[in-house]
């Protein structure tokens, strides 16, 4: 069931989303070659807690695997999403994808971005650029009287026009009193299919784009999602609200 939020609820979600956006920018400022993803995780956690908020991913439960241990998901190169923060240090030439969720006043915010570590290859630059732009292509069509499939098709068409591939095993989602609510928002699909988009919906749109195959595998830790061919991947995500017929991006400062 897709929950429609009141203005007051959207204000709460916006507040959580603001903290997510600030934390992402903070992590970005501290990101450089030689810093470990665990150090960045600590910086993120401290900032979120100092805002009387709670990291949403830390302790997140998924049946049959350990609870997610980090505040951030730290996903490098062939890691698509859900990388676990560790002592691994970032190196020049890598793509570092950071995903952050926050709970405040019982409402969630969720967003992600990819960061280039120093100089990266032309192909990786293009991958990051196309992934970010595909997110905005999806957001643009997230308006009243369109359908969820319009978002999916806009993202997929844009990504594939550059010869990149869109991950199919993971998708965007509604966001609110839970991190993952209905509807599921696949990043591939057909126009004019799926649920109608209505005022008061709050959605997290999150294309994951690969330079090679769209196929992915999950590592033994139960979380880390990697490309099947170990080629690089990028990830951008915003939480949005549909207000007065149009999308408002909540996870921006
Ligand atoms: N943005 C991701 C998602 O919506 C992050 C989830 S990480 C988890 O699925 F640890 F919370 F699962
Ligand atoms: Co998400």
Short mmCIF file of C-alpha atoms and ligand atoms in Angstrom, two decimals, residues 56-58 60-62 68-70 73 81-82 99-101 110-112 170-173 179-180 204 206 223 235 237, ligand 1:
data_model
loop_
_atom_site.label_atom_id
_atom_site.label_comp_id
_atom_site.label_asym_id
_atom_site.label_seq_id
_atom_site.Cartn_x
_atom_site.Cartn_y
_atom_site.Cartn_z
CA UNK A 56 19.05 4.53 9.80
CA UNK A 57 21.24 1.80 8.30
CA UNK A 58 23.15 0.90 11.47
CA UNK A 60 19.27 -2.58 9.83
CA UNK A 61 17.96 -6.13 9.71
CA UNK A 62 17.83 -8.40 6.73
CA UNK A 68 24.20 -3.84 8.80
CA UNK A 69 27.13 -2.56 10.92
CA UNK A 70 27.69 0.90 9.45
CA UNK A 73 27.24 2.27 2.95
CA UNK A 81 25.83 -0.71 -3.07
CA UNK A 82 25.75 -1.82 0.59
CA UNK A 99 24.70 6.03 0.90
CA UNK A 100 23.23 7.51 4.09
CA UNK A 101 19.93 7.14 5.92
CA UNK A 110 17.68 8.42 2.36
CA UNK A 111 20.19 9.60 -0.27
CA UNK A 112 23.44 8.62 -1.95
CA UNK A 170 17.76 -3.52 -6.61
CA UNK A 171 15.38 -0.60 -6.88
CA UNK A 172 14.12 2.66 -5.40
CA UNK A 173 11.26 2.77 -2.90
CA UNK A 179 13.07 3.09 5.16
CA UNK A 180 11.48 0.92 2.51
CA UNK A 204 13.55 7.48 -2.96
CA UNK A 206 18.21 5.48 -6.83
CA UNK A 223 25.46 -7.26 2.13
CA UNK A 235 25.00 5.19 -7.52
CA UNK A 237 19.89 8.72 -4.85
N1 LIG B 1 19.68 3.40 0.13
C1 LIG B 1 19.76 1.99 0.40
C2 LIG B 1 18.39 1.41 0.28
O1 LIG B 1 17.47 2.14 0.27
C3 LIG B 1 20.46 1.70 1.65
C4 LIG B 1 20.04 0.56 2.49
S1 LIG B 1 21.38 0.02 3.41
C5 LIG B 1 20.78 -0.88 4.66
O2 LIG B 1 18.18 0.25 0.13
F1 LIG B 1 21.77 -1.25 5.40
F2 LIG B 1 19.98 -0.17 5.36
F3 LIG B 1 20.12 -1.89 4.17
#
